[in-house]
Amino acid sequence: MDFYNEIAGFYDQMTRFDSRVNKEKNLFSSFLQHYPIKTAIDLSCGSGLHTIVLNQLGVTTTGIDISSEMLELARQNASQYGIHADFISQSMEELNVSQPADALLCLGNSIPHLQNESALKNVLKRAKDSIHSGGWIVLQILNYSKILEKQERIVAIHETENKTFIRFYDFLESCLQFNILMIEKTENSLTHTLNNTQLQPFTHHTLIKNLDQTGFTNIKLFGNLEFSSFDPSTSANLVILANRP
């Protein structure tokens, strides 16, 4: 929570929020042709990108996040785009919704913030309880099989007119440390800030096992939300869809 409260001030600039809205809208428009859901939960919604996009496409979507600063940013973004959506303050581990939805989405590499498999299984159980029978869970994380095999430290580098954002890993004994280095150029100097948090590099094997043990069925693996094939050695991302019987 502290990590995302700390980076909320520059998060949308770093992730290019505005330029991604139409791209993600086109992506989910295609997704909804395969999975015509009417209601959704956007778990760990961050600054609200997917909550906004899904609502634009007619899917009544509730955003849930633990970071108060990110939720405030999400509400501001929703207002800017003319979207009326509910945003709720909850952690993944405390997920508890009053009405189940057709689908629960947990995107943007949020799952690795859970620190062990026990926490992962708890969240998957709560997610299952939050979905109608016949509904779907959609998980998207980075492909840690590839990252661990190749020891890839750099996640992304993004430059704006006066800022450079470098996202990178330190490989620790039992987890990864995820770092965001922001370098800001002023007229006379360079300044920087460094924020970090720990992540668990869950692989597709771990996620499949825990989804199966939690009672999800029809588990499907893709390399992205465009349904490209997943290759553990080459895919940048891992997207898993699974059905609640």
PDB file of C-alpha atoms in Angstrom:
ATOM      1  CA  MET A   1       0.000   0.000   0.000  1.00  0.00           C
ATOM      2  CA  ASP A   2       2.727   2.498   0.927  1.00  0.00           C
ATOM      3  CA  PHE A   3       4.570   1.794  -2.328  1.00  0.00           C
ATOM      4  CA  TYR A   4       1.564   2.688  -4.490  1.00  0.00           C
ATOM      5  CA  ASN A   5       0.633   5.666  -2.341  1.00  0.00           C
ATOM      6  CA  GLU A   6       4.184   6.923  -2.889  1.00  0.00           C
ATOM      7  CA  ILE A   7       4.160   6.546  -6.682  1.00  0.00           C
ATOM      8  CA  ALA A   8       0.559   7.672  -7.312  1.00  0.00           C
ATOM      9  CA  GLY A   9       1.727  11.200  -8.122  1.00  0.00           C
ATOM     10  CA  PHE A  10       3.562  10.061 -11.259  1.00  0.00           C
ATOM     11  CA  TYR A  11       1.972   6.656 -11.948  1.00  0.00           C
ATOM     12  CA  ASP A  12      -0.253   7.725 -14.850  1.00  0.00           C
ATOM     13  CA  GLN A  13       2.568   9.627 -16.505  1.00  0.00           C
ATOM     14  CA  MET A  14       4.869   6.618 -16.160  1.00  0.00           C
ATOM     15  CA  THR A  15       2.283   4.174 -17.530  1.00  0.00           C
ATOM     16  CA  ARG A  16       0.984   6.560 -20.232  1.00  0.00           C
ATOM     17  CA  PHE A  17      -2.595   6.348 -19.002  1.00  0.00           C
ATOM     18  CA  ASP A  18      -4.291   8.609 -21.548  1.00  0.00           C
ATOM     19  CA  SER A  19      -2.597   7.041 -24.567  1.00  0.00           C
ATOM     20  CA  ARG A  20      -3.591   3.563 -23.381  1.00  0.00           C
ATOM     21  CA  VAL A  21      -7.326   4.194 -22.989  1.00  0.00           C
ATOM     22  CA  ASN A  22      -8.277   3.753 -26.664  1.00  0.00           C
ATOM     23  CA  LYS A  23      -5.811   0.899 -27.122  1.00  0.00           C
ATOM     24  CA  GLU A  24      -7.236  -0.982 -24.136  1.00  0.00           C
ATOM     25  CA  LYS A  25     -10.779  -0.172 -25.255  1.00  0.00           C
ATOM     26  CA  ASN A  26     -10.136  -1.809 -28.632  1.00  0.00           C
ATOM     27  CA  LEU A  27      -8.510  -4.766 -26.919  1.00  0.00           C
ATOM     28  CA  PHE A  28     -11.402  -5.365 -24.537  1.00  0.00           C
ATOM     29  CA  SER A  29     -13.961  -4.812 -27.264  1.00  0.00           C
ATOM     30  CA  SER A  30     -12.469  -7.850 -28.982  1.00  0.00           C
ATOM     31  CA  PHE A  31     -12.230  -9.717 -25.671  1.00  0.00           C
ATOM     32  CA  LEU A  32     -15.930  -9.171 -24.979  1.00  0.00           C
ATOM     33  CA  GLN A  33     -16.843 -10.771 -28.289  1.00  0.00           C
ATOM     34  CA  HIS A  34     -15.414 -14.021 -26.894  1.00  0.00           C
ATOM     35  CA  TYR A  35     -16.559 -13.485 -23.301  1.00  0.00           C
ATOM     36  CA  PRO A  36     -19.763 -11.349 -23.316  1.00  0.00           C
ATOM     37  CA  ILE A  37     -19.821 -10.425 -19.635  1.00  0.00           C
ATOM     38  CA  LYS A  38     -22.189  -7.809 -18.216  1.00  0.00           C
ATOM     39  CA  THR A  39     -20.655  -7.239 -14.756  1.00  0.00           C
ATOM     40  CA  ALA A  40     -17.052  -7.330 -13.575  1.00  0.00           C
ATOM     41  CA  ILE A  41     -14.730  -6.723 -10.642  1.00  0.00           C
ATOM     42  CA  ASP A  42     -11.417  -5.019 -11.399  1.00  0.00           C
ATOM     43  CA  LEU A  43      -9.278  -6.234  -8.507  1.00  0.00           C
ATOM     44  CA  SER A  44      -6.219  -4.086  -7.750  1.00  0.00           C
ATOM     45  CA  CYS A  45      -7.598  -1.513 -10.163  1.00  0.00           C
ATOM     46  CA  GLY A  46      -4.810   1.017  -9.631  1.00  0.00           C
ATOM     47  CA  SER A  47      -5.657   4.339 -11.253  1.00  0.00           C
ATOM     48  CA  GLY A  48      -8.766   2.854 -12.846  1.00  0.00           C
ATOM     49  CA  LEU A  49      -7.771   2.220 -16.462  1.00  0.00           C
ATOM     50  CA  HIS A  50      -9.602  -1.078 -16.931  1.00  0.00           C
ATOM     51  CA  THR A  51     -12.545  -0.094 -14.738  1.00  0.00           C
ATOM     52  CA  ILE A  52     -13.056   2.917 -16.982  1.00  0.00           C
ATOM     53  CA  VAL A  53     -12.578   1.024 -20.255  1.00  0.00           C
ATOM     54  CA  LEU A  54     -14.960  -1.790 -19.298  1.00  0.00           C
ATOM     55  CA  ASN A  55     -17.624   0.688 -18.207  1.00  0.00           C
ATOM     56  CA  GLN A  56     -17.189   2.530 -21.517  1.00  0.00           C
ATOM     57  CA  LEU A  57     -17.955  -0.793 -23.225  1.00  0.00           C
ATOM     58  CA  GLY A  58     -21.119  -1.331 -21.209  1.00  0.00           C
ATOM     59  CA  VAL A  59     -19.748  -3.689 -18.554  1.00  0.00           C
ATOM     60  CA  THR A  60     -20.784  -2.536 -15.075  1.00  0.00           C
ATOM     61  CA  THR A  61     -17.409  -2.725 -13.353  1.00  0.00           C
ATOM     62  CA  THR A  62     -16.365  -2.066  -9.767  1.00  0.00           C
ATOM     63  CA  GLY A  63     -12.754  -1.106  -9.063  1.00  0.00           C
ATOM     64  CA  ILE A  64     -11.090  -2.400  -5.897  1.00  0.00           C
ATOM     65  CA  ASP A  65      -7.693  -1.378  -4.553  1.00  0.00           C
ATOM     66  CA  ILE A  66      -5.933  -1.019  -1.201  1.00  0.00           C
ATOM     67  CA  SER A  67      -4.096   2.226  -2.001  1.00  0.00           C
ATOM     68  CA  SER A  68      -6.066   5.339  -0.995  1.00  0.00           C
ATOM     69  CA  GLU A  69      -3.983   7.543  -3.302  1.00  0.00           C
ATOM     70  CA  MET A  70      -4.529   5.261  -6.302  1.00  0.00           C
ATOM     71  CA  LEU A  71      -8.262   5.101  -5.608  1.00  0.00           C
ATOM     72  CA  GLU A  72      -8.447   8.885  -5.506  1.00  0.00           C
ATOM     73  CA  LEU A  73      -6.582   8.983  -8.808  1.00  0.00           C
ATOM     74  CA  ALA A  74      -9.008   6.385 -10.237  1.00  0.00           C
ATOM     75  CA  ARG A  75     -12.011   8.478  -9.196  1.00  0.00           C
ATOM     76  CA  GLN A  76     -10.470  11.569 -10.818  1.00  0.00           C
ATOM     77  CA  ASN A  77      -9.769   9.641 -14.019  1.00  0.00           C
ATOM     78  CA  ALA A  78     -13.294   8.213 -14.119  1.00  0.00           C
ATOM     79  CA  SER A  79     -14.748  11.701 -13.710  1.00  0.00           C
ATOM     80  CA  GLN A  80     -12.511  13.030 -16.474  1.00  0.00           C
ATOM     81  CA  TYR A  81     -13.806  10.322 -18.832  1.00  0.00           C
ATOM     82  CA  GLY A  82     -17.422  10.777 -17.781  1.00  0.00           C
ATOM     83  CA  ILE A  83     -17.647   7.365 -16.123  1.00  0.00           C
ATOM     84  CA  HIS A  84     -19.684   6.697 -12.992  1.00  0.00           C
ATOM     85  CA  ALA A  85     -18.103   3.672 -11.308  1.00  0.00           C
ATOM     86  CA  ASP A  86     -17.834   2.370  -7.776  1.00  0.00           C
ATOM     87  CA  PHE A  87     -14.338   2.269  -6.303  1.00  0.00           C
ATOM     88  CA  ILE A  88     -13.882   0.309  -3.081  1.00  0.00           C
ATOM     89  CA  SER A  89     -10.968   0.222  -0.656  1.00  0.00           C
ATOM     90  CA  GLN A  90     -10.008  -3.413  -0.033  1.00  0.00           C
ATOM     91  CA  SER A  91      -6.890  -5.517  -0.220  1.00  0.00           C
ATOM     92  CA  MET A  92      -6.781  -8.608  -2.400  1.00  0.00           C
ATOM     93  CA  GLU A  93      -6.537 -10.738   0.754  1.00  0.00           C
ATOM     94  CA  GLU A  94      -9.690  -9.143   2.204  1.00  0.00           C
ATOM     95  CA  LEU A  95     -11.788  -9.265  -0.970  1.00  0.00           C
ATOM     96  CA  ASN A  96     -15.453  -9.470  -0.006  1.00  0.00           C
ATOM     97  CA  VAL A  97     -18.146  -8.187  -2.367  1.00  0.00           C
ATOM     98  CA  SER A  98     -21.871  -7.993  -1.741  1.00  0.00           C
ATOM     99  CA  GLN A  99     -22.839  -9.087  -5.259  1.00  0.00           C
ATOM    100  CA  PRO A 100     -20.935 -11.645  -7.364  1.00  0.00           C
ATOM    101  CA  ALA A 101     -20.021 -10.626 -10.917  1.00  0.00           C
ATOM    102  CA  ASP A 102     -19.759 -12.365 -14.270  1.00  0.00           C
ATOM    103  CA  ALA A 103     -15.979 -11.972 -14.184  1.00  0.00           C
ATOM    104  CA  LEU A 104     -13.155 -10.922 -11.910  1.00  0.00           C
ATOM    105  CA  LEU A 105     -10.090  -9.400 -13.514  1.00  0.00           C
ATOM    106  CA  CYS A 106      -6.760  -8.952 -11.778  1.00  0.00           C
ATOM    107  CA  LEU A 107      -4.456  -7.310 -14.298  1.00  0.00           C
ATOM    108  CA  GLY A 108      -1.276  -5.281 -14.413  1.00  0.00           C
ATOM    109  CA  ASN A 109       1.009  -7.748 -12.585  1.00  0.00           C
ATOM    110  CA  SER A 110      -0.882  -7.365  -9.296  1.00  0.00           C
ATOM    111  CA  ILE A 111      -0.855 -11.021  -8.211  1.00  0.00           C
ATOM    112  CA  PRO A 112       2.937 -11.063  -7.501  1.00  0.00           C
ATOM    113  CA  HIS A 113       2.336  -8.602  -4.649  1.00  0.00           C
ATOM    114  CA  LEU A 114       1.059 -11.614  -2.688  1.00  0.00           C
ATOM    115  CA  GLN A 115       4.008 -12.878  -0.695  1.00  0.00           C
ATOM    116  CA  ASN A 116       3.444 -16.658  -0.766  1.00  0.00           C
ATOM    117  CA  GLU A 117       1.266 -19.453  -2.149  1.00  0.00           C
ATOM    118  CA  SER A 118      -0.928 -19.487   0.934  1.00  0.00           C
ATOM    119  CA  ALA A 119      -1.906 -15.876   0.282  1.00  0.00           C
ATOM    120  CA  LEU A 120      -2.392 -16.671  -3.395  1.00  0.00           C
ATOM    121  CA  LYS A 121      -4.748 -19.542  -2.639  1.00  0.00           C
ATOM    122  CA  ASN A 122      -6.720 -17.381  -0.192  1.00  0.00           C
ATOM    123  CA  VAL A 123      -7.200 -14.691  -2.847  1.00  0.00           C
ATOM    124  CA  LEU A 124      -8.257 -17.253  -5.451  1.00  0.00           C
ATOM    125  CA  LYS A 125     -10.855 -18.656  -3.044  1.00  0.00           C
ATOM    126  CA  ARG A 126     -12.197 -15.161  -2.380  1.00  0.00           C
ATOM    127  CA  ALA A 127     -12.177 -14.467  -6.106  1.00  0.00           C
ATOM    128  CA  LYS A 128     -14.162 -17.648  -6.755  1.00  0.00           C
ATOM    129  CA  ASP A 129     -16.764 -16.546  -4.204  1.00  0.00           C
ATOM    130  CA  SER A 130     -17.006 -13.205  -6.030  1.00  0.00           C
ATOM    131  CA  ILE A 131     -17.931 -14.741  -9.402  1.00  0.00           C
ATOM    132  CA  HIS A 132     -21.242 -16.201 -10.572  1.00  0.00           C
ATOM    133  CA  SER A 133     -21.336 -19.890 -11.423  1.00  0.00           C
ATOM    134  CA  GLY A 134     -20.206 -20.107 -15.030  1.00  0.00           C
ATOM    135  CA  GLY A 135     -18.213 -16.875 -14.716  1.00  0.00           C
ATOM    136  CA  TRP A 136     -14.543 -16.216 -15.363  1.00  0.00           C
ATOM    137  CA  ILE A 137     -11.403 -15.134 -13.581  1.00  0.00           C
ATOM    138  CA  VAL A 138      -8.815 -13.308 -15.706  1.00  0.00           C
ATOM    139  CA  LEU A 139      -5.261 -12.971 -14.384  1.00  0.00           C
ATOM    140  CA  GLN A 140      -2.452 -11.098 -16.109  1.00  0.00           C
ATOM    141  CA  ILE A 141       1.128 -11.020 -14.878  1.00  0.00           C
ATOM    142  CA  LEU A 142       4.571 -10.838 -16.400  1.00  0.00           C
ATOM    143  CA  ASN A 143       6.026 -14.139 -17.553  1.00  0.00           C
ATOM    144  CA  TYR A 144       8.301 -14.959 -14.644  1.00  0.00           C
ATOM    145  CA  SER A 145       9.435 -18.246 -16.157  1.00  0.00           C
ATOM    146  CA  LYS A 146      11.258 -16.202 -18.795  1.00  0.00           C
ATOM    147  CA  ILE A 147      12.369 -13.462 -16.392  1.00  0.00           C
ATOM    148  CA  LEU A 148      13.891 -15.925 -13.923  1.00  0.00           C
ATOM    149  CA  GLU A 149      15.499 -18.067 -16.610  1.00  0.00           C
ATOM    150  CA  LYS A 150      17.141 -15.126 -18.345  1.00  0.00           C
ATOM    151  CA  GLN A 151      17.647 -12.993 -15.213  1.00  0.00           C
ATOM    152  CA  GLU A 152      16.050 -10.022 -16.943  1.00  0.00           C
ATOM    153  CA  ARG A 153      16.480  -7.012 -14.664  1.00  0.00           C
ATOM    154  CA  ILE A 154      14.936  -4.271 -16.796  1.00  0.00           C
ATOM    155  CA  VAL A 155      11.139  -4.225 -16.858  1.00  0.00           C
ATOM    156  CA  ALA A 156      10.615  -0.991 -18.786  1.00  0.00           C
ATOM    157  CA  ILE A 157      12.180   2.387 -19.545  1.00  0.00           C
ATOM    158  CA  HIS A 158       9.977   5.331 -20.450  1.00  0.00           C
ATOM    159  CA  GLU A 159      11.059   8.895 -21.177  1.00  0.00           C
ATOM    160  CA  THR A 160       8.997  12.057 -21.169  1.00  0.00           C
ATOM    161  CA  GLU A 161      10.135  15.605 -21.868  1.00  0.00           C
ATOM    162  CA  ASN A 162      11.744  16.026 -18.448  1.00  0.00           C
ATOM    163  CA  LYS A 163      11.495  12.644 -16.721  1.00  0.00           C
ATOM    164  CA  THR A 164      12.907   9.171 -17.246  1.00  0.00           C
ATOM    165  CA  PHE A 165      11.257   6.191 -15.534  1.00  0.00           C
ATOM    166  CA  ILE A 166      13.296   3.007 -15.165  1.00  0.00           C
ATOM    167  CA  ARG A 167      11.545  -0.052 -13.747  1.00  0.00           C
ATOM    168  CA  PHE A 168      13.896  -2.869 -12.801  1.00  0.00           C
ATOM    169  CA  TYR A 169      14.393  -5.897 -10.556  1.00  0.00           C
ATOM    170  CA  ASP A 170      16.897  -6.985  -7.955  1.00  0.00           C
ATOM    171  CA  PHE A 171      16.958 -10.772  -7.698  1.00  0.00           C
ATOM    172  CA  LEU A 172      16.832 -11.667  -4.011  1.00  0.00           C
ATOM    173  CA  GLU A 173      17.063 -15.127  -2.447  1.00  0.00           C
ATOM    174  CA  SER A 174      13.342 -15.761  -2.023  1.00  0.00           C
ATOM    175  CA  CYS A 175      11.679 -12.994  -4.062  1.00  0.00           C
ATOM    176  CA  LEU A 176      12.246 -10.077  -6.386  1.00  0.00           C
ATOM    177  CA  GLN A 177      12.660  -6.467  -5.394  1.00  0.00           C
ATOM    178  CA  PHE A 178      10.804  -4.279  -7.871  1.00  0.00           C
ATOM    179  CA  ASN A 179      12.297  -0.797  -8.221  1.00  0.00           C
ATOM    180  CA  ILE A 180      11.106   2.382  -9.887  1.00  0.00           C
ATOM    181  CA  LEU A 181      13.821   4.949 -10.477  1.00  0.00           C
ATOM    182  CA  MET A 182      12.524   8.346 -11.604  1.00  0.00           C
ATOM    183  CA  ILE A 183      15.118  10.807 -12.909  1.00  0.00           C
ATOM    184  CA  GLU A 184      13.869  14.351 -13.348  1.00  0.00           C
ATOM    185  CA  LYS A 185      15.744  16.982 -15.338  1.00  0.00           C
ATOM    186  CA  THR A 186      15.362  20.599 -14.326  1.00  0.00           C
ATOM    187  CA  GLU A 187      17.024  23.618 -15.888  1.00  0.00           C
ATOM    188  CA  ASN A 188      20.117  23.335 -13.717  1.00  0.00           C
ATOM    189  CA  SER A 189      20.240  19.802 -12.334  1.00  0.00           C
ATOM    190  CA  LEU A 190      19.123  16.197 -12.278  1.00  0.00           C
ATOM    191  CA  THR A 191      17.207  14.788  -9.326  1.00  0.00           C
ATOM    192  CA  HIS A 192      15.990  11.266  -8.696  1.00  0.00           C
ATOM    193  CA  THR A 193      13.695   9.229  -6.488  1.00  0.00           C
ATOM    194  CA  LEU A 194      13.754   5.475  -5.935  1.00  0.00           C
ATOM    195  CA  ASN A 195      10.753   3.472  -4.735  1.00  0.00           C
ATOM    196  CA  ASN A 196      10.658  -0.285  -4.288  1.00  0.00           C
ATOM    197  CA  THR A 197       8.583  -3.212  -3.106  1.00  0.00           C
ATOM    198  CA  GLN A 198       8.930  -6.991  -3.014  1.00  0.00           C
ATOM    199  CA  LEU A 199       7.235  -9.350  -5.451  1.00  0.00           C
ATOM    200  CA  GLN A 200       6.779 -13.098  -5.647  1.00  0.00           C
ATOM    201  CA  PRO A 201       7.632 -14.325  -9.161  1.00  0.00           C
ATOM    202  CA  PHE A 202       4.750 -16.779  -9.542  1.00  0.00           C
ATOM    203  CA  THR A 203       5.092 -18.911 -12.674  1.00  0.00           C
ATOM    204  CA  HIS A 204       2.360 -20.426 -14.814  1.00  0.00           C
ATOM    205  CA  HIS A 205       2.894 -23.779 -13.080  1.00  0.00           C
ATOM    206  CA  THR A 206       2.140 -22.264  -9.668  1.00  0.00           C
ATOM    207  CA  LEU A 207      -0.911 -20.369 -10.876  1.00  0.00           C
ATOM    208  CA  ILE A 208      -2.378 -23.379 -12.687  1.00  0.00           C
ATOM    209  CA  LYS A 209      -1.866 -25.609  -9.648  1.00  0.00           C
ATOM    210  CA  ASN A 210      -3.564 -23.172  -7.274  1.00  0.00           C
ATOM    211  CA  LEU A 211      -6.428 -22.423  -9.637  1.00  0.00           C
ATOM    212  CA  ASP A 212      -7.047 -26.149  -9.986  1.00  0.00           C
ATOM    213  CA  GLN A 213      -6.853 -26.750  -6.236  1.00  0.00           C
ATOM    214  CA  THR A 214      -9.273 -23.875  -5.637  1.00  0.00           C
ATOM    215  CA  GLY A 215     -11.842 -25.486  -7.919  1.00  0.00           C
ATOM    216  CA  PHE A 216     -11.506 -23.469 -11.121  1.00  0.00           C
ATOM    217  CA  THR A 217     -11.849 -25.395 -14.381  1.00  0.00           C
ATOM    218  CA  ASN A 218     -11.251 -24.881 -18.109  1.00  0.00           C
ATOM    219  CA  ILE A 219      -7.927 -23.154 -17.409  1.00  0.00           C
ATOM    220  CA  LYS A 220      -6.528 -21.432 -20.502  1.00  0.00           C
ATOM    221  CA  LEU A 221      -3.115 -19.819 -20.987  1.00  0.00           C
ATOM    222  CA  PHE A 222      -2.324 -16.991 -23.405  1.00  0.00           C
ATOM    223  CA  GLY A 223       0.557 -14.641 -24.070  1.00  0.00           C
ATOM    224  CA  ASN A 224      -1.703 -11.582 -23.982  1.00  0.00           C
ATOM    225  CA  LEU A 225      -5.341 -10.488 -23.987  1.00  0.00           C
ATOM    226  CA  GLU A 226      -5.413 -10.886 -27.770  1.00  0.00           C
ATOM    227  CA  PHE A 227      -5.258 -14.650 -27.160  1.00  0.00           C
ATOM    228  CA  SER A 228      -1.783 -15.218 -28.605  1.00  0.00           C
ATOM    229  CA  SER A 229      -0.167 -18.515 -27.662  1.00  0.00           C
ATOM    230  CA  PHE A 230       1.786 -18.566 -24.419  1.00  0.00           C
ATOM    231  CA  ASP A 231       5.421 -19.673 -24.629  1.00  0.00           C
ATOM    232  CA  PRO A 232       7.219 -19.878 -21.244  1.00  0.00           C
ATOM    233  CA  SER A 233      10.547 -19.069 -22.921  1.00  0.00           C
ATOM    234  CA  THR A 234       9.536 -16.119 -25.086  1.00  0.00           C
ATOM    235  CA  SER A 235       6.212 -14.547 -24.040  1.00  0.00           C
ATOM    236  CA  ALA A 236       6.516 -11.228 -22.224  1.00  0.00           C
ATOM    237  CA  ASN A 237       3.215 -11.719 -20.413  1.00  0.00           C
ATOM    238  CA  LEU A 238       1.061 -14.497 -19.051  1.00  0.00           C
ATOM    239  CA  VAL A 239      -2.727 -14.269 -19.201  1.00  0.00           C
ATOM    240  CA  ILE A 240      -4.794 -17.003 -17.559  1.00  0.00           C
ATOM    241  CA  LEU A 241      -8.527 -17.451 -17.899  1.00  0.00           C
ATOM    242  CA  ALA A 242     -10.362 -19.976 -15.772  1.00  0.00           C
ATOM    243  CA  ASN A 243     -14.007 -20.827 -15.248  1.00  0.00           C
ATOM    244  CA  ARG A 244     -15.973 -21.082 -12.032  1.00  0.00           C
ATOM    245  CA  PRO A 245     -18.185 -24.201 -12.459  1.00  0.00           C
TER     246      PRO A 245
END
